[in-house]
């Protein structure tokens, strides 16, 4: 690092001596890019959109970032070179958001998009009761970060914003988690009463009491309603009693068979391949990375020989294009190994279904066998990218 800094100083000195401002900016852009690679290498989970330009004999740095460390590193680099510069960088969240820097998902499923507009691509989804960080605002959309660190945009109708105190109060209250695939929250203790909203697998609401065969619940925006007790359970009890076993991973996965494929989906209303694996592990007490290309970097590498011999039930299988000369590996699909004699795995492609790696089986999946890249084990593995909700509850 010291050698790099000395070389940079020499480079800047030469540029200034030659009065070559374009070379100076080029060099500083290289420094900026290095900082981005170190502190925000994946734009899906970190923001570092900072540019350097030269106007009126001054360097102008502008843009936005949520990395205070990366921001300070850039400023330190500029100051150490004794260069005049104008700072127009936004550190997110800023005054645009105000004090309400947190939010809770307020609909059964919130659609989180790649840009602040309804026509933008669906990047991921959030479930009712999901805690969120709020980073920015444009029009009627908020830039939010989910528990798996995924950053994108949701319309204002999908969330209820809170300040830190309100957010902490919500997180510390008793909750219930919905354990059926689909259902409703009712206005009264009867299925014939008015429907407050639908609710899907994994949805969470505040517990306020019990009335007959219903849980009394409260939404983030203070709406109240009732959920049938047979369709939900106390969240803390559910988590404490949860056993993240291979058998339960299989049970959760098979309970979703037939759910439709939906690009960006992570709910029982529709799931893409990594949304499916994410949901299966969520219902077993783990928050895992959002996309297949992120999931392959978590857990323990297994099946180095790519012959399926070392796999265990619950392992994640990854598919795509293998690395070649001047070409990186590209992960485009993921499934869950079922660990049976039929060499079956379950995945979301068209819909959630079971396929086999055994060419003698009627559900043999030749295409995915030919593009198999390797597998990762999550169960029993400690990894910073795999959040154990049960361990978090004990803190």
CSV table of C-alpha atoms in Angstrom, one decimal:
chain,number,residue,atom,x,y,z
A,1,UNK,CA,0.0,0.0,0.0
A,2,UNK,CA,2.9,2.4,0.9
A,3,UNK,CA,4.6,1.6,-2.4
A,4,UNK,CA,1.4,2.2,-4.3
A,5,UNK,CA,0.9,5.6,-2.5
A,6,UNK,CA,4.5,6.6,-3.3
A,7,UNK,CA,4.0,5.7,-7.0
A,8,UNK,CA,0.8,7.7,-7.0
A,9,UNK,CA,2.5,10.7,-5.5
A,10,UNK,CA,5.2,10.5,-8.2
A,11,UNK,CA,2.6,10.2,-10.9
A,12,UNK,CA,0.7,13.2,-9.7
A,13,UNK,CA,3.9,15.2,-9.4
A,14,UNK,CA,4.7,14.5,-13.0
A,15,UNK,CA,1.2,15.3,-14.1
A,16,UNK,CA,1.2,18.6,-12.2
A,17,UNK,CA,4.7,19.5,-13.5
A,18,UNK,CA,3.5,18.9,-17.1
A,19,UNK,CA,0.2,20.7,-16.3
A,20,UNK,CA,-1.6,17.6,-17.8
A,21,UNK,CA,-4.9,17.6,-16.0
A,22,UNK,CA,-6.4,14.8,-18.0
A,23,UNK,CA,-3.6,12.5,-16.9
A,24,UNK,CA,-4.1,13.6,-13.3
A,25,UNK,CA,-7.8,12.8,-13.4
A,26,UNK,CA,-7.1,9.4,-15.0
A,27,UNK,CA,-4.7,8.5,-12.2
A,28,UNK,CA,-7.2,9.6,-9.5
A,29,UNK,CA,-10.0,7.6,-11.3
A,30,UNK,CA,-7.7,4.6,-10.9
A,31,UNK,CA,-7.4,5.2,-7.2
A,32,UNK,CA,-11.2,5.6,-7.0
A,33,UNK,CA,-11.8,2.4,-8.8
A,34,UNK,CA,-9.4,0.5,-6.5
A,35,UNK,CA,-11.4,1.8,-3.5
A,36,UNK,CA,-14.7,0.7,-5.1
A,37,UNK,CA,-13.3,-2.8,-5.7
A,38,UNK,CA,-12.2,-3.1,-2.0
A,39,UNK,CA,-15.2,-1.7,-0.3
A,40,UNK,CA,-18.1,-2.2,-2.7
A,41,UNK,CA,-17.2,-5.0,-5.1
A,42,UNK,CA,-20.8,-6.2,-5.5
A,43,UNK,CA,-23.2,-3.4,-6.4
A,44,UNK,CA,-26.1,-5.6,-5.2
A,45,UNK,CA,-25.1,-5.2,-1.6
A,46,UNK,CA,-23.1,-2.0,-1.5
A,47,UNK,CA,-23.3,1.4,-3.1
A,48,UNK,CA,-20.2,3.3,-4.4
A,49,UNK,CA,-21.1,5.4,-7.4
A,50,UNK,CA,-18.5,8.1,-7.2
A,51,UNK,CA,-17.1,10.0,-10.2
A,52,UNK,CA,-14.1,12.4,-10.6
A,53,UNK,CA,-13.9,15.2,-13.1
A,54,UNK,CA,-12.0,18.4,-13.7
A,55,UNK,CA,-13.8,21.7,-13.9
A,56,UNK,CA,-12.4,25.3,-13.6
A,57,UNK,CA,-9.0,24.1,-12.5
A,58,UNK,CA,-10.4,22.0,-9.7
A,59,UNK,CA,-11.1,18.3,-9.2
A,60,UNK,CA,-14.8,17.6,-8.6
A,61,UNK,CA,-15.8,14.4,-6.8
A,62,UNK,CA,-19.6,13.6,-7.0
A,63,UNK,CA,-22.0,10.7,-6.5
A,64,UNK,CA,-23.2,8.6,-3.7
A,65,UNK,CA,-22.1,5.8,-1.4
A,66,UNK,CA,-23.3,3.9,1.7
A,67,UNK,CA,-19.7,3.0,2.6
A,68,UNK,CA,-18.3,5.5,5.1
A,69,UNK,CA,-15.0,3.7,5.1
A,70,UNK,CA,-14.6,3.9,1.3
A,71,UNK,CA,-15.7,7.5,1.3
A,72,UNK,CA,-13.1,8.4,4.0
A,73,UNK,CA,-10.4,6.4,2.2
A,74,UNK,CA,-11.1,8.5,-1.0
A,75,UNK,CA,-11.0,11.8,0.9
A,76,UNK,CA,-7.8,10.8,2.7
A,77,UNK,CA,-6.2,9.9,-0.7
A,78,UNK,CA,-7.1,13.3,-2.1
A,79,UNK,CA,-6.0,15.3,0.9
A,80,UNK,CA,-2.7,13.4,1.1
A,81,UNK,CA,-1.9,14.7,-2.4
A,82,UNK,CA,-2.7,18.3,-1.4
A,83,UNK,CA,-5.1,18.7,-4.3
A,84,UNK,CA,-7.9,21.2,-4.4
A,85,UNK,CA,-11.2,19.5,-4.9
A,86,UNK,CA,-14.9,20.1,-4.5
A,87,UNK,CA,-16.8,17.4,-2.6
A,88,UNK,CA,-20.3,16.7,-3.9
A,89,UNK,CA,-20.6,13.2,-2.5
A,90,UNK,CA,-23.8,12.0,-0.7
A,91,UNK,CA,-23.3,9.6,2.2
A,92,UNK,CA,-26.4,7.4,2.3
A,93,UNK,CA,-28.7,7.7,4.1
A,94,UNK,CA,-28.7,11.5,4.3
A,95,UNK,CA,-31.2,14.3,4.9
A,96,UNK,CA,-33.3,13.2,2.0
A,97,UNK,CA,-34.5,10.4,4.3
A,98,UNK,CA,-34.5,12.3,7.5
A,99,UNK,CA,-34.8,10.4,10.8
A,100,UNK,CA,-36.9,7.5,9.4
A,101,UNK,CA,-34.0,5.4,8.3
A,102,UNK,CA,-35.7,2.1,8.9
A,103,UNK,CA,-38.8,0.4,7.6
A,104,UNK,CA,-40.9,-2.8,7.9
A,105,UNK,CA,-42.5,-4.5,4.9
A,106,UNK,CA,-46.2,-3.7,5.2
A,107,UNK,CA,-47.7,-5.9,2.5
A,108,UNK,CA,-47.9,-9.7,2.2
A,109,UNK,CA,-45.1,-9.5,-0.4
A,110,UNK,CA,-43.2,-6.3,-1.5
A,111,UNK,CA,-41.8,-6.1,-4.9
A,112,UNK,CA,-38.2,-4.7,-4.9
A,113,UNK,CA,-37.1,-3.4,-8.2
A,114,UNK,CA,-33.8,-2.5,-9.9
A,115,UNK,CA,-34.8,1.1,-10.5
A,116,UNK,CA,-37.3,3.6,-8.9
A,117,UNK,CA,-40.2,2.9,-11.3
A,118,UNK,CA,-42.9,0.3,-11.6
A,119,UNK,CA,-41.7,-0.8,-15.0
A,120,UNK,CA,-38.2,-1.7,-13.7
A,121,UNK,CA,-37.0,-5.3,-13.5
A,122,UNK,CA,-38.0,-7.2,-10.3
A,123,UNK,CA,-34.8,-7.7,-8.4
A,124,UNK,CA,-36.2,-9.5,-5.3
A,125,UNK,CA,-39.1,-9.5,-2.9
A,126,UNK,CA,-39.6,-9.0,0.8
A,127,UNK,CA,-42.1,-10.7,3.1
A,128,UNK,CA,-44.6,-9.0,5.5
A,129,UNK,CA,-42.8,-8.0,8.6
A,130,UNK,CA,-39.3,-8.0,7.1
A,131,UNK,CA,-37.0,-5.4,8.7
A,132,UNK,CA,-35.4,-3.0,6.2
A,133,UNK,CA,-32.8,-0.2,6.1
A,134,UNK,CA,-33.9,2.9,4.2
A,135,UNK,CA,-31.0,4.6,2.2
A,136,UNK,CA,-32.5,7.0,-0.3
A,137,UNK,CA,-35.7,8.3,-1.9
A,138,UNK,CA,-36.7,9.2,-5.5
A,139,UNK,CA,-40.3,10.1,-6.2
A,140,UNK,CA,-42.6,7.5,-4.6
A,141,UNK,CA,-39.8,4.9,-4.3
A,142,UNK,CA,-37.4,4.2,-1.5
A,143,UNK,CA,-34.0,2.6,-1.9
A,144,UNK,CA,-33.9,-0.1,0.8
A,145,UNK,CA,-31.6,-2.8,2.0
A,146,UNK,CA,-33.0,-6.2,3.1
A,147,UNK,CA,-31.5,-8.5,5.8
A,148,UNK,CA,-29.5,-10.4,3.2
A,149,UNK,CA,-27.9,-6.9,2.4
A,150,UNK,CA,-29.6,-6.7,-1.1
A,151,UNK,CA,-30.1,-3.1,-2.1
A,152,UNK,CA,-32.8,-1.9,-4.5
A,153,UNK,CA,-36.1,0.1,-4.8
A,154,UNK,CA,-39.6,-0.4,-3.4
A,155,UNK,CA,-42.6,1.8,-3.8
A,156,UNK,CA,-43.8,3.7,-0.7
A,157,UNK,CA,-47.0,1.6,-0.4
A,158,UNK,CA,-45.1,-1.5,0.4
A,159,UNK,CA,-43.3,-0.3,3.5
A,160,UNK,CA,-43.9,1.5,6.8
A,161,UNK,CA,-41.0,3.8,7.7
A,162,UNK,CA,-39.8,4.2,11.2
A,163,UNK,CA,-37.1,6.0,13.2
A,164,UNK,CA,-34.6,4.0,15.2
A,165,UNK,CA,-36.6,4.0,18.4
A,166,UNK,CA,-39.8,2.8,16.7
A,167,UNK,CA,-37.8,0.2,14.8
A,168,UNK,CA,-36.2,-1.2,17.9
A,169,UNK,CA,-39.6,-1.4,19.7
A,170,UNK,CA,-41.1,-3.3,16.7
A,171,UNK,CA,-38.2,-5.8,16.6
A,172,UNK,CA,-38.4,-6.5,20.4
A,173,UNK,CA,-42.1,-7.2,20.5
A,174,UNK,CA,-43.6,-10.7,20.4
A,175,UNK,CA,-44.4,-11.8,16.8
A,176,UNK,CA,-46.2,-14.6,15.0
A,177,UNK,CA,-45.0,-16.2,11.8
A,178,UNK,CA,-47.3,-17.6,9.2
A,179,UNK,CA,-46.5,-21.2,8.4
A,180,UNK,CA,-48.9,-22.1,5.6
A,181,UNK,CA,-48.3,-21.3,2.0
A,182,UNK,CA,-51.2,-18.9,1.6
A,183,UNK,CA,-53.8,-17.4,3.8
A,184,UNK,CA,-55.6,-14.2,5.1
A,185,UNK,CA,-55.7,-11.8,7.9
A,186,UNK,CA,-59.3,-11.2,9.0
A,187,UNK,CA,-61.0,-8.2,10.5
A,188,UNK,CA,-62.7,-10.4,13.1
A,189,UNK,CA,-62.5,-13.9,14.6
A,190,UNK,CA,-64.3,-15.4,11.7
A,191,UNK,CA,-63.4,-16.6,8.2
A,192,UNK,CA,-66.5,-14.8,7.0
A,193,UNK,CA,-65.4,-11.4,8.2
A,194,UNK,CA,-63.8,-8.8,6.1
A,195,UNK,CA,-60.2,-9.5,4.8
A,196,UNK,CA,-57.6,-7.1,6.0
A,197,UNK,CA,-55.0,-8.6,3.6
A,198,UNK,CA,-53.6,-11.8,2.3
A,199,UNK,CA,-50.5,-13.3,3.9
A,200,UNK,CA,-47.9,-15.8,2.6
A,201,UNK,CA,-45.4,-18.3,4.0
A,202,UNK,CA,-42.9,-16.7,6.3
A,203,UNK,CA,-44.9,-13.5,6.9
A,204,UNK,CA,-44.5,-12.0,10.3
A,205,UNK,CA,-46.8,-9.7,12.4
A,206,UNK,CA,-46.8,-8.4,15.9
A,207,UNK,CA,-48.7,-10.6,18.4
A,208,UNK,CA,-51.2,-8.7,20.6
A,209,UNK,CA,-53.3,-11.5,22.0
A,210,UNK,CA,-55.4,-14.7,21.5
A,211,UNK,CA,-59.1,-14.7,20.8
A,212,UNK,CA,-60.9,-18.1,20.4
A,213,UNK,CA,-59.0,-19.9,17.6
A,214,UNK,CA,-57.3,-16.8,16.3
A,215,UNK,CA,-54.2,-14.8,17.0
A,216,UNK,CA,-54.7,-11.1,17.4
A,217,UNK,CA,-52.1,-9.3,15.3
A,218,UNK,CA,-50.9,-5.8,14.4
A,219,UNK,CA,-49.3,-4.6,11.2
A,220,UNK,CA,-46.3,-2.1,11.1
A,221,UNK,CA,-48.8,0.7,10.2
A,222,UNK,CA,-50.9,-0.2,13.3
A,223,UNK,CA,-53.7,-2.0,11.4
A,224,UNK,CA,-55.1,-4.9,13.4
A,225,UNK,CA,-56.5,-8.2,12.5
A,226,UNK,CA,-56.8,-11.9,13.2
A,227,UNK,CA,-54.9,-15.0,11.9
A,228,UNK,CA,-56.2,-18.6,12.4
A,229,UNK,CA,-54.0,-20.2,15.1
A,230,UNK,CA,-53.6,-23.4,13.0
A,231,UNK,CA,-51.9,-21.3,10.3
A,232,UNK,CA,-49.3,-19.5,12.4
A,233,UNK,CA,-47.1,-19.9,15.5
A,234,UNK,CA,-45.3,-17.7,18.0
A,235,UNK,CA,-42.1,-16.6,16.2
A,236,UNK,CA,-39.7,-17.1,19.0
A,237,UNK,CA,-41.0,-20.5,19.9
A,238,UNK,CA,-40.9,-21.5,16.2
A,239,UNK,CA,-37.3,-20.4,16.0
A,240,UNK,CA,-36.2,-22.0,19.3
A,241,UNK,CA,-37.8,-25.4,18.4
A,242,UNK,CA,-36.6,-25.3,14.8
A,243,UNK,CA,-34.3,-28.2,13.8
A,244,UNK,CA,-32.3,-27.3,10.7
A,245,UNK,CA,-31.8,-30.9,9.6
A,246,UNK,CA,-31.4,-32.4,6.1
A,247,UNK,CA,-34.9,-34.0,6.5
A,248,UNK,CA,-36.5,-30.6,7.3
A,249,UNK,CA,-34.7,-28.9,4.3
A,250,UNK,CA,-36.2,-31.6,2.1
A,251,UNK,CA,-39.7,-31.3,3.7
A,252,UNK,CA,-39.7,-27.5,3.2
A,253,UNK,CA,-38.5,-27.8,-0.4
A,254,UNK,CA,-41.1,-30.4,-1.3
A,255,UNK,CA,-43.9,-28.3,0.3
A,256,UNK,CA,-43.3,-25.8,-2.5
A,257,UNK,CA,-43.5,-28.2,-5.4
A,258,UNK,CA,-45.6,-26.6,-8.2
A,259,UNK,CA,-45.1,-23.0,-7.2
A,260,UNK,CA,-44.6,-21.0,-10.4
A,261,UNK,CA,-41.2,-19.6,-11.5
A,262,UNK,CA,-41.0,-15.8,-11.2
A,263,UNK,CA,-37.8,-13.9,-12.1
A,264,UNK,CA,-36.9,-12.0,-8.9
A,265,UNK,CA,-39.5,-13.9,-6.8
A,266,UNK,CA,-38.7,-15.0,-3.3
A,267,UNK,CA,-42.3,-15.8,-2.0
A,268,UNK,CA,-44.9,-18.5,-2.4
A,269,UNK,CA,-46.5,-16.2,-5.1
A,270,UNK,CA,-43.6,-17.1,-7.3
A,271,UNK,CA,-39.9,-17.8,-7.0
A,272,UNK,CA,-36.8,-17.9,-9.2
A,273,UNK,CA,-34.2,-20.5,-8.6
A,274,UNK,CA,-32.2,-18.7,-5.9
A,275,UNK,CA,-35.4,-17.3,-4.4
A,276,UNK,CA,-36.5,-20.9,-3.9
A,277,UNK,CA,-33.3,-22.0,-2.2
A,278,UNK,CA,-33.4,-18.8,-0.1
A,279,UNK,CA,-37.0,-19.4,1.0
A,280,UNK,CA,-36.3,-23.1,1.9
A,281,UNK,CA,-33.4,-22.0,4.1
A,282,UNK,CA,-35.4,-19.1,5.6
A,283,UNK,CA,-38.1,-21.5,6.8
A,284,UNK,CA,-35.3,-23.5,8.4
A,285,UNK,CA,-33.9,-20.5,10.3
A,286,UNK,CA,-31.2,-19.1,7.9
A,287,UNK,CA,-30.9,-15.9,5.9
A,288,UNK,CA,-28.7,-16.7,2.9
A,289,UNK,CA,-27.4,-14.6,0.0
A,290,UNK,CA,-30.0,-13.6,-2.6
A,291,UNK,CA,-28.6,-14.6,-6.0
A,292,UNK,CA,-27.1,-17.9,-7.1
A,293,UNK,CA,-23.9,-16.1,-8.1
A,294,UNK,CA,-23.7,-15.0,-4.4
A,295,UNK,CA,-24.8,-18.2,-2.9
A,296,UNK,CA,-22.0,-20.1,-4.5
A,297,UNK,CA,-19.5,-18.0,-2.5
A,298,UNK,CA,-21.0,-19.1,0.9
A,299,UNK,CA,-20.7,-22.3,2.8
A,300,UNK,CA,-18.3,-25.2,2.3
A,301,UNK,CA,-17.2,-26.4,-1.1
A,302,UNK,CA,-18.2,-30.1,-1.7
A,303,UNK,CA,-18.0,-32.5,-4.7
A,304,UNK,CA,-14.7,-31.3,-6.1
A,305,UNK,CA,-14.7,-34.2,-8.6
A,306,UNK,CA,-18.2,-33.1,-9.9
A,307,UNK,CA,-19.4,-36.7,-9.7
A,308,UNK,CA,-22.1,-36.2,-7.0
A,309,UNK,CA,-20.5,-38.8,-4.7
A,310,UNK,CA,-19.7,-36.5,-1.8
A,311,UNK,CA,-23.1,-34.7,-1.8
A,312,UNK,CA,-25.5,-34.8,1.1
A,313,UNK,CA,-29.2,-33.9,1.3
A,314,UNK,CA,-29.6,-30.2,1.5
A,315,UNK,CA,-26.5,-29.2,-0.4
A,316,UNK,CA,-26.8,-26.5,-3.0
A,317,UNK,CA,-26.0,-27.4,-6.6
A,318,UNK,CA,-24.9,-24.7,-9.0
A,319,UNK,CA,-25.1,-24.6,-12.8
A,320,UNK,CA,-23.9,-22.3,-15.6
A,321,UNK,CA,-20.9,-21.7,-17.8
A,322,UNK,CA,-17.5,-23.0,-16.8
A,323,UNK,CA,-14.5,-20.7,-16.7
A,324,UNK,CA,-12.4,-20.6,-19.8
A,325,UNK,CA,-9.4,-18.6,-21.1
A,326,UNK,CA,-10.2,-14.9,-20.6
A,327,UNK,CA,-13.7,-15.9,-19.4
A,328,UNK,CA,-14.9,-16.1,-15.9
A,329,UNK,CA,-17.3,-18.8,-14.6
A,330,UNK,CA,-20.9,-17.7,-14.8
A,331,UNK,CA,-23.5,-19.1,-12.4
A,332,UNK,CA,-27.1,-18.9,-13.7
A,333,UNK,CA,-29.0,-21.6,-11.7
A,334,UNK,CA,-29.2,-23.4,-8.4
A,335,UNK,CA,-31.0,-26.3,-6.9
A,336,UNK,CA,-31.1,-28.5,-3.7
A,337,UNK,CA,-29.7,-32.0,-3.6
A,338,UNK,CA,-32.2,-34.6,-2.2
A,339,UNK,CA,-29.6,-37.3,-1.4
A,340,UNK,CA,-31.5,-40.3,-2.6
A,341,UNK,CA,-30.6,-43.3,-4.8
A,342,UNK,CA,-32.3,-41.6,-7.8
A,343,UNK,CA,-29.7,-38.8,-7.7
A,344,UNK,CA,-32.5,-36.2,-7.5
A,345,UNK,CA,-32.5,-32.5,-6.8
A,346,UNK,CA,-35.3,-30.0,-6.5
A,347,UNK,CA,-35.2,-26.6,-8.2
A,348,UNK,CA,-37.3,-23.8,-9.7
A,349,UNK,CA,-37.3,-23.8,-13.5
A,350,UNK,CA,-40.7,-23.2,-15.1
A,351,UNK,CA,-42.1,-24.2,-11.7
A,352,UNK,CA,-40.6,-26.0,-8.6
A,353,UNK,CA,-40.1,-29.6,-9.4
A,354,UNK,CA,-37.7,-32.6,-8.9
A,355,UNK,CA,-35.2,-33.6,-11.5
A,356,UNK,CA,-32.5,-36.3,-11.6
A,357,UNK,CA,-28.8,-36.5,-12.5
A,358,UNK,CA,-29.3,-40.2,-13.4
A,359,UNK,CA,-29.8,-40.7,-17.1
A,360,UNK,CA,-31.8,-43.9,-16.4
A,361,UNK,CA,-34.5,-41.9,-14.5
A,362,UNK,CA,-37.6,-40.5,-16.4
A,363,UNK,CA,-36.9,-37.0,-14.9
A,364,UNK,CA,-33.3,-37.0,-16.0
A,365,UNK,CA,-32.1,-33.4,-16.5
A,366,UNK,CA,-29.4,-33.6,-19.2
A,367,UNK,CA,-29.1,-29.9,-19.7
A,368,UNK,CA,-28.3,-29.1,-16.1
A,369,UNK,CA,-26.0,-32.1,-15.7
A,370,UNK,CA,-23.9,-30.8,-18.6
A,371,UNK,CA,-23.6,-27.4,-17.1
A,372,UNK,CA,-23.0,-28.5,-13.4
A,373,UNK,CA,-20.4,-26.3,-11.8
A,374,UNK,CA,-20.2,-27.7,-8.2
A,375,UNK,CA,-21.9,-27.6,-4.9
A,376,UNK,CA,-21.8,-25.9,-1.5
A,377,UNK,CA,-22.9,-27.2,2.0
A,378,UNK,CA,-24.7,-24.8,4.3
A,379,UNK,CA,-25.9,-27.0,7.1
A,380,UNK,CA,-23.5,-27.1,10.0
A,381,UNK,CA,-21.3,-24.5,8.5
A,382,UNK,CA,-20.4,-21.2,10.1
A,383,UNK,CA,-20.1,-18.5,7.5
A,384,UNK,CA,-20.5,-14.7,7.7
A,385,UNK,CA,-22.8,-14.9,4.6
A,386,UNK,CA,-25.1,-17.3,6.3
A,387,UNK,CA,-27.1,-15.7,9.1
A,388,UNK,CA,-28.3,-18.1,11.7
A,389,UNK,CA,-31.5,-16.5,13.1
A,390,UNK,CA,-31.6,-18.9,16.1
A,391,UNK,CA,-28.1,-17.8,17.1
A,392,UNK,CA,-29.1,-14.2,16.6
A,393,UNK,CA,-32.1,-14.7,18.9
A,394,UNK,CA,-29.8,-15.7,21.7
A,395,UNK,CA,-27.7,-12.5,21.5
